[in-house]
Tab-separated table of C-alpha atoms in Angstrom:
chain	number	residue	atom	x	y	z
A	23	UNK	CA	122.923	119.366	78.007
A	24	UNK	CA	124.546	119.720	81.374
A	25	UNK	CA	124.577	117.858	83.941
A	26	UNK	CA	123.468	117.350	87.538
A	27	UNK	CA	124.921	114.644	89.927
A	28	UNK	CA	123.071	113.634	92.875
A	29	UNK	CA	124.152	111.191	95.624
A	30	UNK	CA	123.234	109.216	97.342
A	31	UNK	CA	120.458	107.785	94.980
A	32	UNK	CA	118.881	106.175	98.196
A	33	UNK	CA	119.201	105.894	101.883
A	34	UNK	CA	117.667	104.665	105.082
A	35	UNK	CA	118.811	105.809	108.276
A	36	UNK	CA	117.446	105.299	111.755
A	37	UNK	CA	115.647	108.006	113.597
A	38	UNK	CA	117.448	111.155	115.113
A	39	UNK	CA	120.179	110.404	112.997
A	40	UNK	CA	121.867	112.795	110.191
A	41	UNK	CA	121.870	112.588	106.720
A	42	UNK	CA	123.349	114.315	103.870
A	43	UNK	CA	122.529	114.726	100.435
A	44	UNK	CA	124.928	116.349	97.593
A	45	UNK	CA	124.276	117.949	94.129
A	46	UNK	CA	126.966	118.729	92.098
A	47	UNK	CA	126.677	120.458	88.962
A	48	UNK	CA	129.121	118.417	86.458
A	49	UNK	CA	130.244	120.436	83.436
A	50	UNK	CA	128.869	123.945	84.515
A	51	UNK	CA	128.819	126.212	87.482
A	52	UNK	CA	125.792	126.943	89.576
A	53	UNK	CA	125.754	130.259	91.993
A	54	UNK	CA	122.438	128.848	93.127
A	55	UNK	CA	120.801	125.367	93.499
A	56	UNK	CA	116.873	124.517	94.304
A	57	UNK	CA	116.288	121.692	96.798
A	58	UNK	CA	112.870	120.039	96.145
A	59	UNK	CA	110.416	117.412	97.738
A	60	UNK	CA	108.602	114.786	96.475
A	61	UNK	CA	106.103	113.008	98.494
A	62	UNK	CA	104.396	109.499	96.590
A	63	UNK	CA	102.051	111.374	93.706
A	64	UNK	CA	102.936	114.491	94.451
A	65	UNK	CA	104.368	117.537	92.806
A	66	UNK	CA	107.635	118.880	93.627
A	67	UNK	CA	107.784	120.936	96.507
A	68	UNK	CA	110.360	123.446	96.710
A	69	UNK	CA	111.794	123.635	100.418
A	70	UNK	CA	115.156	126.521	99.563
A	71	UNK	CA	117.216	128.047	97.145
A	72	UNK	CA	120.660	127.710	97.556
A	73	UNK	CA	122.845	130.509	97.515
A	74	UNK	CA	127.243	130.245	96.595
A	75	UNK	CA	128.855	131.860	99.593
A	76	UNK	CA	125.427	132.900	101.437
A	77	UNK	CA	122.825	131.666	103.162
A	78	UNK	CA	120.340	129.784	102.203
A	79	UNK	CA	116.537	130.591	100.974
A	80	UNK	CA	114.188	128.678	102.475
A	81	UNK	CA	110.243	128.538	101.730
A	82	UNK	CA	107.468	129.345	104.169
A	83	UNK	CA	106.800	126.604	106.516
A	84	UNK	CA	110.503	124.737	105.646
A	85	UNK	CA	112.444	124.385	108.517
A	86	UNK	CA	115.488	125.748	108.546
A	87	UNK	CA	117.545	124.191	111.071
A	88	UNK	CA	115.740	120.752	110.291
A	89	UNK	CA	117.129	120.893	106.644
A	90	UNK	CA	120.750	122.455	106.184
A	91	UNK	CA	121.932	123.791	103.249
A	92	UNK	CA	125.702	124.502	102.604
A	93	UNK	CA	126.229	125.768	99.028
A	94	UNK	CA	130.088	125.743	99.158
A	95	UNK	CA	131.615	125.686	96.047
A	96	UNK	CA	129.914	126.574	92.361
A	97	UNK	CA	129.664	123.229	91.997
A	98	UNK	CA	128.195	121.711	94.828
A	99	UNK	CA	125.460	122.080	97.507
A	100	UNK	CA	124.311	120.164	100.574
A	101	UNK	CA	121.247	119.330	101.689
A	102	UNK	CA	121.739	118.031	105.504
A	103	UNK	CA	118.321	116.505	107.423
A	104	UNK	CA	118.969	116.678	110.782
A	105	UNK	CA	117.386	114.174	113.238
A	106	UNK	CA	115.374	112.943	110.751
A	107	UNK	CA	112.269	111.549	111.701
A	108	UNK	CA	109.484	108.880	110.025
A	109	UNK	CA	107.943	111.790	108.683
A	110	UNK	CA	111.168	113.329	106.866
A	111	UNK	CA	110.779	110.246	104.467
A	112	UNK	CA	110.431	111.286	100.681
A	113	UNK	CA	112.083	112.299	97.754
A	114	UNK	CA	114.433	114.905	97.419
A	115	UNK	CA	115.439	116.383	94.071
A	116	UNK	CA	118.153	118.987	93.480
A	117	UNK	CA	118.596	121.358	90.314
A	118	UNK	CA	120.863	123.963	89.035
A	119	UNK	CA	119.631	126.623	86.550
A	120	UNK	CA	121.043	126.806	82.807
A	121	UNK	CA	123.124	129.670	81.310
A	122	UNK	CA	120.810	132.749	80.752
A	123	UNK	CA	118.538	130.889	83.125
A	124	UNK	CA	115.900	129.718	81.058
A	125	UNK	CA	116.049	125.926	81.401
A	126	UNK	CA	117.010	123.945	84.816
A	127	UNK	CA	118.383	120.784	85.003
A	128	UNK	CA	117.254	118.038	87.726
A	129	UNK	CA	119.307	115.693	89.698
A	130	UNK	CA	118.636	111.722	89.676
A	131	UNK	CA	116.554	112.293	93.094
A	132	UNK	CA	117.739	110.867	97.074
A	133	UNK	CA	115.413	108.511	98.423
A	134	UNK	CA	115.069	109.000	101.930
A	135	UNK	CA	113.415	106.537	104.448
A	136	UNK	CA	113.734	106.883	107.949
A	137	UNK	CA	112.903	104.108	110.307
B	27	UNK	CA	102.578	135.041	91.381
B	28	UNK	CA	102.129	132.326	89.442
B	29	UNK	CA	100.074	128.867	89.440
B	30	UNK	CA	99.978	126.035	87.146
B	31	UNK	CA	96.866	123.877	86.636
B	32	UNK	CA	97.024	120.118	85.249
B	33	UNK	CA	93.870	119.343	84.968
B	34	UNK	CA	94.271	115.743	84.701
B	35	UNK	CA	95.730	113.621	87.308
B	36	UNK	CA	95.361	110.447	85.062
B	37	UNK	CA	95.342	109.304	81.580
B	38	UNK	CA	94.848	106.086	80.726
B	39	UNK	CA	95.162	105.382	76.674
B	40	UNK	CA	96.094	102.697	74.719
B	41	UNK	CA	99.007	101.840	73.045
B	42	UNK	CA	99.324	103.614	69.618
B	43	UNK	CA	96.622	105.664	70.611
B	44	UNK	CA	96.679	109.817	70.393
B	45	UNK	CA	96.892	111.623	73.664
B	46	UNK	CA	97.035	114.981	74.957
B	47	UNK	CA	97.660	116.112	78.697
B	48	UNK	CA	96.327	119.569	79.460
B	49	UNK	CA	98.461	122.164	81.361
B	50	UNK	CA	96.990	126.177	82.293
B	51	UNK	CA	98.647	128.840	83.955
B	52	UNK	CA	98.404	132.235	85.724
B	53	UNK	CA	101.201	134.728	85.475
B	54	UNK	CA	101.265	138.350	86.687
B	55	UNK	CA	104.687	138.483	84.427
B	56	UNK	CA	106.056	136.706	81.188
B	57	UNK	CA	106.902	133.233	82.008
B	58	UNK	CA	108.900	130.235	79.955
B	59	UNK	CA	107.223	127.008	79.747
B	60	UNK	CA	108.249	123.359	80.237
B	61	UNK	CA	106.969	120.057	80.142
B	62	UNK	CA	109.391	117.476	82.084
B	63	UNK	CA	108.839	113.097	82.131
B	64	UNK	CA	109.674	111.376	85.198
B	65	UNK	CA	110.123	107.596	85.349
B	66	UNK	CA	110.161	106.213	88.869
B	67	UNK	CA	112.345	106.607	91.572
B	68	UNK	CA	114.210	109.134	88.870
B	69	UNK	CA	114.738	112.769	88.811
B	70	UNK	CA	112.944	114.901	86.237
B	71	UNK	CA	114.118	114.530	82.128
B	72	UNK	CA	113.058	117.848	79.617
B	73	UNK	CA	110.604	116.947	77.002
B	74	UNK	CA	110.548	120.633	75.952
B	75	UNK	CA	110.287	124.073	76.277
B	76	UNK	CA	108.962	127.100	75.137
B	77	UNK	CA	110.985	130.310	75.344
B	78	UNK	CA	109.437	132.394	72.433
B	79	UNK	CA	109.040	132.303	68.664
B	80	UNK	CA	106.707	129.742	67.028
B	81	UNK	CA	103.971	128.563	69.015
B	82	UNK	CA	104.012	125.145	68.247
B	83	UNK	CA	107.039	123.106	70.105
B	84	UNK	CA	108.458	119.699	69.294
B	85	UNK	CA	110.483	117.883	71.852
B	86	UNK	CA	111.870	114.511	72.643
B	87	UNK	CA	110.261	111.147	72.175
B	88	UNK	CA	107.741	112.206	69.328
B	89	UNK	CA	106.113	114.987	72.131
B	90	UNK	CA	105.239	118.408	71.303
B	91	UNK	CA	103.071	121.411	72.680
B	92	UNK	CA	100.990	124.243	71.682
B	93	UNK	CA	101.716	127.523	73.401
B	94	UNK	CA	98.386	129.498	73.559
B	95	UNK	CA	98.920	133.027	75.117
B	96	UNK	CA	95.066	133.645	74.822
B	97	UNK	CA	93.834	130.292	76.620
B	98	UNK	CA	97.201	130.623	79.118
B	99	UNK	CA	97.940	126.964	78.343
B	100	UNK	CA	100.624	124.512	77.122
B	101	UNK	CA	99.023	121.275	76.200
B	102	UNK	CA	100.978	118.115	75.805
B	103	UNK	CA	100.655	115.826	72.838
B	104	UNK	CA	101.451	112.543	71.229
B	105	UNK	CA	100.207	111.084	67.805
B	106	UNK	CA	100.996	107.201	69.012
B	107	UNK	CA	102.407	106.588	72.522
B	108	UNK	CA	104.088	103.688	73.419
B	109	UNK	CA	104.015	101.758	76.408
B	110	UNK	CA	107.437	103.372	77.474
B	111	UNK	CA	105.733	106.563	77.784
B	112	UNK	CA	104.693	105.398	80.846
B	113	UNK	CA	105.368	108.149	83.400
B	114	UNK	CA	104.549	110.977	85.314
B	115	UNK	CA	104.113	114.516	83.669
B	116	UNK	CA	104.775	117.456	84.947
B	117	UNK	CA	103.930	121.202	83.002
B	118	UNK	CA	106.159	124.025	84.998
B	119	UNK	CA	106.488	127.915	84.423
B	120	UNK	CA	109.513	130.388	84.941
B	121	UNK	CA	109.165	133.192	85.726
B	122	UNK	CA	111.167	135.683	83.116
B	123	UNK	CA	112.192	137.767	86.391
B	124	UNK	CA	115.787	135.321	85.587
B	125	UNK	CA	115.538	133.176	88.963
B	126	UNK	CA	115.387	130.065	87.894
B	127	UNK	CA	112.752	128.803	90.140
B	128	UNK	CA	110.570	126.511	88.530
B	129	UNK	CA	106.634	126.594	89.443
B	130	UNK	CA	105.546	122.978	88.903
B	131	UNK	CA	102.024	121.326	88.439
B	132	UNK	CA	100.596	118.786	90.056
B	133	UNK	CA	101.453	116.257	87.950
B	134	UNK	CA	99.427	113.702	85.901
B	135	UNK	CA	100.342	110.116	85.389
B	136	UNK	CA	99.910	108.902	81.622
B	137	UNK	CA	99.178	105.107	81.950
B	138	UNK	CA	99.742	103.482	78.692
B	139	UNK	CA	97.757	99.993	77.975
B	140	UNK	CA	98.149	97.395	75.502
């Protein structure tokens, strides 16, 4: 099947600092990418949908200029959190839908923790 | 819109035992269904999926799953699960509207003894 790359696999930064996560899509091209969050036991939650050569989609109650998105190639988008806070600490998992769009494949998942 | 229901949140079984995790759903429009496996710290692995045609799905690992259009549900089963089986299990829904955007469940964590 195809595959998803996601990096970093972790990370810590310190408060009001940036970070940025990447998902590439390997062997296959991706106009858009989903950016979810995972808090401990929880569901996925989807934040946006990432659009090649537009803007981003985000979900009600996502903020937008919190979490950039930057979809600039078909093979990679960006998730950026910006000042990240304690609270911004979770799990973030990218994934890029299938040809014909009936499957979607997942990313390894960013560990965030901010301290 | 659409919804899915797990209506576990935990199974504990024991090793070799049978097991079935229970997924419904609510759809205003046709909708593909998945069951994904997610180990810790990991990103989300395909057990299977059903698109159309037979009802009955086999997947990875010994799973399978039994569409029921009546019932709206796509339950998750195993003859004998092993302690690797271990995990968190997520049922999701897509929409056949061709936007790839996955509707997830809550989740349920299968907790294999031995």
């Amino acid at each position: 099947g195809a595959v998803v790359s996601q990096h970093p696999s972790w990370v810590i930064c310190k408060s009001g600092t940036s970070v940025k996560i990447e998902c590439r899509s390997l062997d296959f091209q991706a106009t858009t990418m989903f950016w979810y969050r995972q808090f401990p036991k929880q569901s996925l939650m989807l934040m946006a949908t990432s659009n090649e050569g537009s803007k981003a989609t985000y979900e009600q109650g996502v903020e937008k200029d919190k979490f950039l998105i930057n979809h600039a190639s078909l093979t990679l988008s960006t998730l950026t959190v910006t000042s990240a806070h304690p609270e911004d600490s979770s799990f973030y998992i990218c994934s890029a839908p299938g040809q014909g769009r009936t499957e979607a494949f997942f990313g390894q998942g960013t560990r965030l923790t901010v301290v | 819109a659409q919804s899915v229901t797990q209506l576990d949140s935990q199974v504990p079984v024991f090793e070799e035992a049978p097991v079935e995790l229970r997924c419904n759903y609510s759809s205003s429009v046709s909708v593909y269904l998945f069951w994904y496996v997610q180990y810790p710290n990991q990103g989300l692995q395909l057990l299977l999926k059903y698109l159309s045609g037979s009802t009955l799905v086999k997947g990875i690992n010994g799973f399978e799953a039994e569409f029921n259009k009546s019932q709206t549900s796509f339950h998750l089963r195993k003859p004998s699960v092993h302690i690797s089986d271990t995990a968190e299990y997520f049922c999701a829904v897509l929409p056949r509207s061709n936007t790839g955007k996955l509707i997830f469940g809550q989740g349920t964590t299968l907790q294999v003894k031995p």
